[in-house]
Short mmCIF file of C-alpha atoms in Angstrom, two decimals:
data_model
loop_
_atom_site.label_atom_id
_atom_site.label_comp_id
_atom_site.label_asym_id
_atom_site.label_seq_id
_atom_site.Cartn_x
_atom_site.Cartn_y
_atom_site.Cartn_z
CA MET A 1 -0.46 0.27 -0.04
CA TRP A 2 1.41 3.64 -1.26
CA ILE A 3 1.65 6.29 1.61
CA SER A 4 2.27 9.25 1.10
CA LYS A 5 5.81 10.87 2.97
CA THR A 6 3.84 13.74 4.32
CA ILE A 7 1.22 11.02 5.89
CA PHE A 8 3.36 8.94 7.22
CA ASN A 9 5.75 11.88 9.01
CA HIS A 10 2.35 12.93 10.21
CA PHE A 11 1.39 9.78 11.78
CA LYS A 12 4.99 9.60 12.91
CA SER A 13 4.81 12.87 14.36
CA ARG A 14 1.57 11.83 16.50
CA LEU A 15 2.64 8.48 17.65
CA ASN A 16 6.28 9.25 18.53
CA PHE A 17 7.43 5.72 16.98
CA THR A 18 10.55 4.80 14.98
CA PRO A 19 9.35 2.75 11.60
CA ASN A 20 8.95 -1.29 12.22
CA TYR A 21 6.10 -3.66 11.07
CA ALA A 22 3.50 -3.26 14.45
CA PRO A 23 2.64 0.70 14.42
CA LEU A 24 -0.81 0.51 13.87
CA SER A 25 -1.02 -2.10 17.05
CA LEU A 26 0.00 1.67 18.93
CA LEU A 27 -3.22 2.99 17.82
CA SER A 28 -6.08 0.21 19.46
CA PRO A 29 -4.43 -2.11 21.99
CA ARG A 30 -7.90 -3.89 22.03
CA ARG A 31 -8.01 -4.77 18.47
CA PHE A 32 -6.19 -7.76 18.03
CA ALA A 33 -7.06 -9.50 21.30
CA SER A 34 -9.25 -12.01 20.12
CA THR A 35 -7.34 -12.74 17.24
CA ILE A 36 -4.26 -14.65 18.31
CA ALA A 37 -4.96 -18.18 17.30
CA GLN A 38 -5.20 -20.34 20.74
CA ASN A 39 -2.16 -22.93 21.37
CA PRO A 40 -2.87 -26.58 20.68
CA SER A 41 -1.25 -27.38 22.98
CA THR A 42 -3.43 -26.10 25.63
CA PHE A 43 -6.15 -28.47 24.54
CA ASN A 44 -6.82 -31.22 26.99
CA SER A 45 -6.97 -33.96 24.05
CA ILE A 46 -7.81 -34.43 20.49
CA HIS A 47 -11.29 -34.35 20.92
CA ASP A 48 -11.31 -30.71 22.59
CA ALA A 49 -9.75 -29.87 19.51
CA ASN A 50 -12.06 -31.69 17.13
CA GLN A 51 -14.86 -29.75 18.96
CA VAL A 52 -14.08 -25.89 18.94
CA ILE A 53 -12.00 -23.74 16.99
CA ASP A 54 -10.17 -20.80 18.07
CA PHE A 55 -10.99 -18.13 15.17
CA PRO A 56 -10.36 -14.35 15.19
CA GLY A 57 -12.92 -13.02 16.79
CA GLY A 58 -13.31 -15.83 19.71
CA THR A 59 -13.95 -19.52 20.11
CA VAL A 60 -16.09 -21.24 17.54
CA LYS A 61 -18.26 -24.29 18.72
CA PHE A 62 -18.62 -27.02 16.11
CA ILE A 63 -21.62 -28.96 15.46
CA PRO A 64 -23.13 -32.14 14.06
CA GLU A 65 -26.31 -30.74 12.28
CA MET A 66 -26.83 -28.22 9.68
CA ARG A 67 -28.14 -25.00 10.98
CA PHE A 68 -28.67 -21.78 9.14
CA ILE A 69 -29.58 -18.81 10.68
CA SER A 70 -32.79 -17.38 10.28
CA GLU A 71 -33.58 -14.28 8.34
CA THR A 72 -35.57 -12.89 10.87
CA SER A 73 -36.53 -13.03 14.63
CA PRO A 74 -39.62 -14.34 16.18
CA LYS A 75 -39.92 -10.93 18.10
CA ARG A 76 -38.92 -7.30 16.76
CA ILE A 77 -36.44 -5.33 18.87
CA PRO A 78 -38.20 -3.16 21.48
CA CYS A 79 -38.46 0.49 21.37
CA TYR A 80 -37.16 2.49 24.34
CA ARG A 81 -39.73 4.85 25.85
CA VAL A 82 -39.79 7.36 28.50
CA LEU A 83 -43.15 9.29 28.24
CA ASP A 84 -46.42 7.84 26.45
CA ASP A 85 -48.99 9.80 23.95
CA ASP A 86 -50.37 11.70 26.71
CA GLY A 87 -46.75 12.56 28.02
CA GLN A 88 -46.97 10.51 31.11
CA PRO A 89 -43.57 8.95 32.59
CA LEU A 90 -44.00 4.96 32.30
CA ALA A 91 -41.29 4.74 34.97
CA ASN A 92 -38.94 6.91 36.95
CA ASN A 93 -35.68 5.24 35.84
CA PHE A 94 -34.67 7.95 33.64
CA VAL A 95 -32.46 11.01 33.32
CA GLN A 96 -34.32 13.58 34.68
CA VAL A 97 -34.17 17.14 33.21
CA SER A 98 -33.98 20.72 34.84
CA GLU A 99 -36.59 22.91 34.56
CA GLU A 100 -34.58 25.42 32.86
CA VAL A 101 -33.03 22.87 30.03
CA ALA A 102 -36.34 21.24 29.62
CA VAL A 103 -38.19 24.51 29.00
CA ARG A 104 -35.22 25.11 26.74
CA MET A 105 -35.69 22.18 24.79
CA TYR A 106 -39.32 22.85 24.61
CA SER A 107 -38.72 26.46 23.06
CA ASN A 108 -36.24 25.61 20.51
CA MET A 109 -38.72 22.56 19.18
CA VAL A 110 -41.65 25.59 19.18
CA THR A 111 -38.22 27.57 17.28
CA LEU A 112 -38.32 24.76 14.89
CA GLN A 113 -42.00 24.65 13.91
CA ILE A 114 -42.86 28.18 13.43
CA MET A 115 -39.41 28.32 11.27
CA ASP A 116 -40.50 25.79 9.15
CA THR A 117 -44.01 26.97 8.49
CA ILE A 118 -42.58 30.64 7.81
CA PHE A 119 -39.71 29.33 5.47
CA TYR A 120 -41.79 27.16 3.55
CA GLU A 121 -44.39 29.84 2.86
CA ALA A 122 -41.42 31.73 1.79
CA GLN A 123 -40.34 29.47 -0.72
CA ARG A 124 -43.85 29.01 -1.99
CA GLN A 125 -43.99 32.65 -2.34
CA GLY A 126 -40.98 32.66 -4.55
CA ARG A 127 -38.67 34.18 -2.22
CA ILE A 128 -36.16 31.02 -1.69
CA SER A 129 -35.95 28.15 -3.86
CA PHE A 130 -35.86 25.25 -1.86
CA TYR A 131 -36.68 24.16 1.75
CA ALA A 132 -37.47 20.77 3.70
CA THR A 133 -39.18 21.16 7.08
CA THR A 134 -38.44 19.00 10.54
CA ILE A 135 -41.98 18.46 11.32
CA GLY A 136 -42.80 15.25 13.34
CA GLU A 137 -39.03 15.00 13.94
CA GLU A 138 -38.21 18.21 16.23
CA ALA A 139 -37.55 15.91 19.70
CA ILE A 140 -34.82 14.17 17.61
CA ASN A 141 -33.60 17.33 16.65
CA ILE A 142 -33.41 19.15 19.79
CA ALA A 143 -33.18 16.07 22.83
CA SER A 144 -30.11 14.68 20.58
CA ALA A 145 -28.32 18.31 20.47
CA ALA A 146 -29.38 18.97 24.01
CA ALA A 147 -27.23 15.61 25.40
CA LEU A 148 -24.16 16.63 23.59
CA THR A 149 -21.58 19.14 24.57
CA ARG A 150 -20.51 21.84 22.11
CA GLU A 151 -16.73 19.82 21.51
CA ASP A 152 -18.93 16.94 19.98
CA VAL A 153 -18.59 17.17 16.63
CA ILE A 154 -21.99 17.14 14.68
CA PHE A 155 -22.39 15.41 11.02
CA PRO A 156 -26.12 16.49 9.53
CA GLN A 157 -27.83 15.16 7.06
CA TYR A 158 -30.40 18.00 5.84
CA ARG A 159 -33.33 17.64 8.48
CA GLU A 160 -30.87 18.40 11.55
CA PRO A 161 -31.19 22.15 11.93
CA GLY A 162 -32.24 22.04 15.67
CA PRO A 163 -28.79 21.46 17.06
CA LEU A 164 -27.56 24.34 15.33
CA LEU A 165 -30.16 26.14 17.03
CA TRP A 166 -29.56 24.49 20.22
CA ARG A 167 -25.71 25.71 20.03
CA GLY A 168 -26.45 29.24 19.68
CA PHE A 169 -26.57 29.54 15.56
CA THR A 170 -29.16 32.53 15.17
CA LEU A 171 -32.45 32.62 13.29
CA GLN A 172 -30.90 35.31 11.50
CA GLU A 173 -28.12 33.44 10.35
CA ILE A 174 -30.39 30.99 9.18
CA ALA A 175 -32.15 33.71 7.30
CA HIS A 176 -28.77 34.63 5.68
CA GLN A 177 -27.99 31.49 4.44
CA CYS A 178 -31.51 30.61 2.76
CA PHE A 179 -31.31 33.60 1.26
CA SER A 180 -27.80 33.19 -0.20
CA ASN A 181 -27.13 36.67 1.20
CA LYS A 182 -23.41 38.23 1.59
CA TYR A 183 -23.54 37.06 5.32
CA ASP A 184 -24.37 33.49 4.48
CA ASN A 185 -21.00 30.99 5.88
CA GLY A 186 -21.36 29.08 2.52
CA LYS A 187 -21.03 32.62 0.57
CA GLY A 188 -23.95 31.30 -1.23
CA ARG A 189 -23.10 28.67 -3.00
CA GLN A 190 -25.36 26.10 -1.22
CA MET A 191 -29.19 25.48 -1.71
CA PRO A 192 -31.06 26.70 1.32
CA ILE A 193 -30.87 24.73 4.66
CA HIS A 194 -27.67 23.53 3.81
CA TYR A 195 -26.28 25.22 7.10
CA GLY A 196 -22.71 24.82 8.23
CA SER A 197 -20.89 26.69 11.32
CA ASN A 198 -17.18 25.86 12.23
CA LYS A 199 -17.76 27.71 15.42
CA HIS A 200 -20.67 25.71 16.67
CA ASN A 201 -18.96 22.04 15.62
CA TYR A 202 -21.67 21.66 12.92
CA PHE A 203 -20.30 20.10 9.18
CA THR A 204 -21.67 21.76 6.38
CA VAL A 205 -24.86 19.98 5.13
CA ALA A 206 -24.67 18.10 1.91
CA SER A 207 -27.57 16.60 -0.34
CA THR A 208 -25.47 13.56 -1.26
CA VAL A 209 -27.05 10.59 0.93
CA ALA A 210 -25.34 9.27 3.35
CA THR A 211 -21.58 10.58 2.48
CA GLN A 212 -21.55 12.40 6.08
CA VAL A 213 -21.74 9.39 7.60
CA PRO A 214 -18.05 8.04 7.20
CA HIS A 215 -16.41 11.47 7.67
CA ALA A 216 -18.05 11.03 11.35
CA VAL A 217 -16.05 8.14 11.93
CA GLY A 218 -13.16 9.68 10.50
CA ALA A 219 -13.56 12.45 12.85
CA ALA A 220 -14.43 10.35 16.08
CA TYR A 221 -11.15 8.23 15.06
CA SER A 222 -9.32 11.48 15.35
CA LEU A 223 -10.88 12.48 18.27
CA LYS A 224 -9.93 9.31 20.17
CA MET A 225 -6.07 10.10 18.77
CA ASP A 226 -6.14 13.77 20.03
CA LYS A 227 -7.20 11.79 23.68
CA LYS A 228 -10.36 14.50 23.22
CA ASP A 229 -13.16 14.37 25.83
CA ALA A 230 -15.65 14.51 22.71
CA CYS A 231 -17.32 11.96 20.26
CA SER A 232 -18.97 12.70 16.89
CA ILE A 233 -22.01 12.60 16.08
CA THR A 234 -24.08 11.64 12.50
CA TYR A 235 -27.56 11.86 11.47
CA PHE A 236 -28.95 10.20 8.71
CA GLY A 237 -32.33 8.96 7.49
CA ASP A 238 -33.69 5.16 6.55
CA GLY A 239 -32.94 5.61 3.34
CA GLY A 240 -29.21 6.81 3.91
CA SER A 241 -29.09 3.00 5.60
CA SER A 242 -29.04 1.49 2.22
CA GLU A 243 -26.19 3.30 1.02
CA GLY A 244 -22.79 1.72 0.79
CA ASP A 245 -21.47 4.63 2.96
CA PHE A 246 -23.46 3.33 6.23
CA HIS A 247 -22.30 0.01 6.07
CA ALA A 248 -18.57 0.90 5.30
CA ALA A 249 -19.15 3.34 8.28
CA LEU A 250 -19.94 1.16 10.65
CA ASN A 251 -17.73 -1.36 10.14
CA PHE A 252 -15.07 1.05 10.24
CA ALA A 253 -16.25 2.55 13.67
CA ALA A 254 -16.43 -0.81 14.78
CA VAL A 255 -12.97 -2.17 13.65
CA MET A 256 -11.24 1.07 14.79
CA GLU A 257 -13.29 1.47 17.94
CA ALA A 258 -14.18 5.43 17.20
CA PRO A 259 -16.28 7.24 19.75
CA VAL A 260 -18.99 8.13 17.36
CA ILE A 261 -22.96 8.40 17.68
CA PHE A 262 -25.07 6.75 14.39
CA LEU A 263 -28.49 8.55 14.65
CA CYS A 264 -30.41 7.39 12.25
CA ARG A 265 -33.88 8.79 12.08
CA ASN A 266 -36.02 6.11 10.80
CA ASN A 267 -39.17 7.73 9.22
CA GLY A 268 -40.79 5.43 7.35
CA TRP A 269 -39.75 6.75 4.07
CA ALA A 270 -36.82 7.87 1.95
CA ILE A 271 -38.67 10.57 -0.32
CA SER A 272 -41.58 7.87 -2.03
CA THR A 273 -39.69 4.68 -1.28
CA PRO A 274 -41.08 3.12 1.96
CA THR A 275 -38.87 1.14 4.23
CA SER A 276 -40.84 -2.06 2.74
CA ASP A 277 -38.98 -1.57 -0.67
CA GLN A 278 -35.73 -0.76 1.17
CA PHE A 279 -34.98 -3.92 3.44
CA ARG A 280 -36.54 -7.02 4.65
CA SER A 281 -34.74 -6.73 8.12
CA ASP A 282 -35.94 -5.50 11.68
CA GLY A 283 -35.57 -1.79 10.84
CA VAL A 284 -31.90 -0.80 11.04
CA VAL A 285 -31.14 -1.21 14.81
CA VAL A 286 -30.53 -4.82 14.17
CA LYS A 287 -27.80 -3.85 11.43
CA GLY A 288 -25.57 -2.94 13.92
CA GLN A 289 -24.91 -5.96 15.60
CA ALA A 290 -24.07 -7.28 12.49
CA TYR A 291 -20.91 -4.91 12.59
CA GLY A 292 -20.56 -5.15 16.01
CA VAL A 293 -21.92 -1.87 16.80
CA ARG A 294 -23.77 -1.59 20.34
CA SER A 295 -27.18 -0.41 19.28
CA ILE A 296 -30.54 0.51 20.74
CA ARG A 297 -34.23 1.24 19.67
CA VAL A 298 -35.68 4.68 20.46
CA ASP A 299 -38.93 6.22 20.26
CA GLY A 300 -38.31 9.58 18.14
CA ASN A 301 -40.90 11.27 19.34
CA ASP A 302 -40.28 11.04 22.65
CA ALA A 303 -37.93 13.97 23.85
CA LEU A 304 -36.66 12.32 27.13
CA ALA A 305 -36.27 9.03 25.68
CA ILE A 306 -33.73 10.52 23.04
CA TYR A 307 -31.98 12.82 25.58
CA ASN A 308 -31.50 9.65 27.78
CA ALA A 309 -30.55 7.59 24.78
CA VAL A 310 -28.16 9.49 23.17
CA GLN A 311 -26.63 10.72 26.85
CA ALA A 312 -25.81 7.03 27.31
CA ALA A 313 -24.34 6.70 23.95
CA ARG A 314 -21.97 9.50 24.40
CA GLU A 315 -20.98 8.47 27.66
CA MET A 316 -20.14 4.81 26.37
CA ALA A 317 -18.77 5.87 22.81
CA ILE A 318 -15.98 7.96 24.79
CA SER A 319 -15.77 6.24 28.07
CA GLU A 320 -15.25 2.76 26.35
CA GLU A 321 -13.90 3.98 23.14
CA ARG A 322 -16.60 2.37 21.18
CA PRO A 323 -19.36 3.47 18.49
CA VAL A 324 -23.22 3.02 18.93
CA LEU A 325 -26.09 2.93 16.83
CA ILE A 326 -29.32 4.50 17.78
CA GLU A 327 -32.55 3.94 15.53
CA ALA A 328 -34.98 6.61 15.85
CA LEU A 329 -38.66 5.79 15.03
CA THR A 330 -40.62 8.69 13.96
CA TYR A 331 -42.52 9.94 11.02
CA ARG A 332 -42.29 12.40 8.56
CA VAL A 333 -45.05 14.64 8.67
CA GLY A 334 -43.87 17.29 6.07
CA HIS A 335 -42.94 16.26 2.75
CA HIS A 336 -39.74 15.58 1.97
CA SER A 337 -38.91 19.08 0.48
CA THR A 338 -41.05 21.91 -1.51
CA SER A 339 -40.07 19.70 -4.60
CA ASP A 340 -42.51 16.94 -3.13
CA ASP A 341 -45.89 15.89 -2.49
CA SER A 342 -46.00 12.79 -0.37
CA THR A 343 -49.74 12.92 -1.02
CA LYS A 344 -49.12 11.07 -4.23
CA TYR A 345 -47.52 7.79 -2.41
CA ARG A 346 -49.22 8.03 1.09
CA PRO A 347 -52.43 8.64 2.10
CA ALA A 348 -53.53 11.68 3.78
CA ASN A 349 -55.21 10.48 7.09
CA GLU A 350 -51.91 8.67 7.55
CA ILE A 351 -49.91 12.04 7.71
CA GLU A 352 -52.76 13.63 9.75
CA TRP A 353 -53.05 11.01 12.37
CA TRP A 354 -49.17 11.44 12.89
CA ARG A 355 -49.38 14.93 13.10
CA LEU A 356 -52.14 15.19 15.46
CA ALA A 357 -51.78 11.66 17.60
CA ARG A 358 -48.02 10.95 18.03
CA ASP A 359 -46.65 15.49 17.87
CA PRO A 360 -43.40 15.28 19.93
CA VAL A 361 -43.59 18.57 20.68
CA ALA A 362 -47.21 18.50 22.16
CA ARG A 363 -46.02 15.71 23.78
CA PHE A 364 -43.42 17.15 26.19
CA ARG A 365 -45.46 20.12 26.62
CA LYS A 366 -47.66 17.85 28.47
CA TRP A 367 -44.56 17.04 30.24
CA ILE A 368 -43.34 20.29 31.52
CA GLU A 369 -47.13 21.80 32.10
CA ARG A 370 -47.71 18.63 34.25
CA ASN A 371 -44.41 19.50 36.27
CA GLY A 372 -46.08 23.36 36.39
CA TRP A 373 -42.98 24.43 34.18
CA TRP A 374 -45.06 25.87 31.20
CA ASN A 375 -48.54 27.56 30.97
CA ASP A 376 -50.88 29.26 28.42
CA MET A 377 -48.85 32.53 28.69
CA ALA A 378 -46.02 31.59 28.20
CA GLU A 379 -46.90 29.51 24.72
CA SER A 380 -48.60 32.46 23.48
CA GLU A 381 -45.60 35.40 24.76
CA LEU A 382 -43.13 32.05 22.96
CA ARG A 383 -44.77 32.04 19.56
CA ASN A 384 -45.92 35.39 19.08
CA SER A 385 -41.92 36.32 19.64
CA LEU A 386 -40.76 33.84 17.40
CA ARG A 387 -43.11 35.09 14.61
CA GLN A 388 -41.84 38.69 14.71
CA GLN A 389 -38.58 37.58 14.76
CA LEU A 390 -38.80 35.38 11.88
CA LEU A 391 -40.54 37.54 9.87
CA HIS A 392 -37.79 40.11 10.46
CA SER A 393 -35.27 38.22 9.79
CA ILE A 394 -36.07 37.33 6.50
CA GLN A 395 -36.97 41.07 5.71
CA VAL A 396 -33.45 41.65 6.98
CA ALA A 397 -32.14 39.07 4.86
CA GLU A 398 -33.60 39.62 1.80
CA ASN A 399 -32.43 42.85 1.13
CA ILE A 400 -29.05 42.11 1.53
CA GLU A 401 -26.61 42.02 -1.60
CA LYS A 402 -25.59 38.46 -2.71
CA PRO A 403 -22.10 37.90 -2.50
CA PRO A 404 -19.64 38.96 -4.96
CA ILE A 405 -19.20 36.84 -8.14
CA GLU A 406 -15.65 36.16 -7.25
CA ASP A 407 -16.72 34.09 -4.53
CA ILE A 408 -18.09 31.49 -6.88
CA PHE A 409 -14.70 31.24 -8.42
CA ASN A 410 -12.40 31.43 -5.16
CA ASP A 411 -11.21 28.97 -2.22
CA VAL A 412 -10.47 26.41 -4.60
CA TYR A 413 -6.95 27.37 -6.16
CA ASP A 414 -4.08 29.38 -4.37
CA VAL A 415 -3.24 31.16 -7.58
CA PRO A 416 -6.66 30.54 -10.19
CA PRO A 417 -6.09 28.94 -13.96
CA SER A 418 -6.89 30.70 -16.57
CA ASN A 419 -9.91 28.73 -17.74
CA LEU A 420 -11.38 30.01 -14.80
CA ARG A 421 -10.60 33.44 -14.80
CA GLU A 422 -12.08 33.69 -18.27
CA GLN A 423 -15.08 31.37 -16.84
CA GLU A 424 -15.39 34.49 -14.53
CA GLN A 425 -15.30 37.15 -16.52
CA TRP A 426 -17.90 35.84 -18.74
CA VAL A 427 -20.20 35.55 -16.01
CA LYS A 428 -19.61 39.49 -15.22
CA ASP A 429 -20.26 40.29 -18.79
CA THR A 430 -23.38 37.93 -19.26
CA ILE A 431 -24.64 39.95 -15.91
CA LYS A 432 -24.03 43.26 -17.42
CA LYS A 433 -25.54 42.32 -20.75
CA HIS A 434 -29.06 40.82 -19.18
CA PRO A 435 -29.42 42.46 -15.95
CA LEU A 436 -33.12 41.74 -15.71
CA ASP A 437 -32.11 38.16 -15.55
CA TYR A 438 -30.72 38.73 -12.35
CA PRO A 439 -31.70 39.96 -8.70
CA GLU A 440 -31.07 43.47 -8.09
CA ASN A 441 -28.76 42.78 -5.28
CA ILE A 442 -26.39 41.25 -7.36
CA SER A 443 -22.83 42.75 -8.48
CA ALA A 444 -21.15 42.26 -11.27
#
């Protein structure tokens, strides 16, 4: 295998070893513990040696019967839940959250609801080109973020603006990105909702499905090498689990014992493809065991269950140096995006039932109200305030000029090649020649 001198020197300096044939053993002392063949002299007899084989991974027993492993289990993997649909705790064996944290979680979930409504309407009015909502998945967004620390690195799919809001990304910054103005962190190069923030340890969203999953494993392995008290977390949908990147990432994480949390939002649909057309396994959670990854299935519409599961997964990932897979069962109440009409492939009454009977925001509100932490007046004030903030943010973002044309072409080459400069000049000339075909606030 060819390794560049730069990469070799990088690892040499970080691991402080002299060239030999066993450097990888220094990275993870437990990796090869179960692959050492047992000495035949330890068997008591030839009969013992014929009963088992010491094989990488552990001792395997021989049997005379031919047994195939069943493709299904008699019982499905159960789903962890803390609150029932009416917001009542099923037991008291869960990590309690303080009033401050609970109210903040609820406020952020409501923020997502109102943000989705207003930005969806803005897209329908032609003011932004695209949008995707988180309706029905607010608990996964916010509760998972609340269970992490700011040092934990987030690799989102495209339906997780909640962790950004939780970490302090403002509604104005959200609007700047969706309107692709000069204050957008991505310099207007990305579609709306493709947020990113180095400040908040939130990698930029990419539309390509599941490509962020192996990236999260690499980042987690880096955190482990640097002995950081942190993990990475990556979000993806059930459709993402059908991609090769998902499978490679789980295997990579398990073998390298990377502190990463895989959080699958199994909302039943990969755009218009139902899970029944994606896999025959018991959801996504069972795939973890096949790769040697600890896994759990959680009620994705229960904020307290998500909070507890992610907090426990984070502790395991860091202290035990292991990956953890969380399958959150939920439902995408909204359309996949503004380019989709989900009523073409699923019944409207099904969507309405999930919106009303399984709403994660309403369920969590019932719980904090029972604790005396929330009331109708606080609800009204919050929703009115958020609506005004969002409308103001949109008005501001909409009237700010677009990034300079040069930003389309920079940040790739130190010295741009001549053909790229020619393209830049051609774009500027085209805008000057046809100004009515371009926004007024774009400068050539």
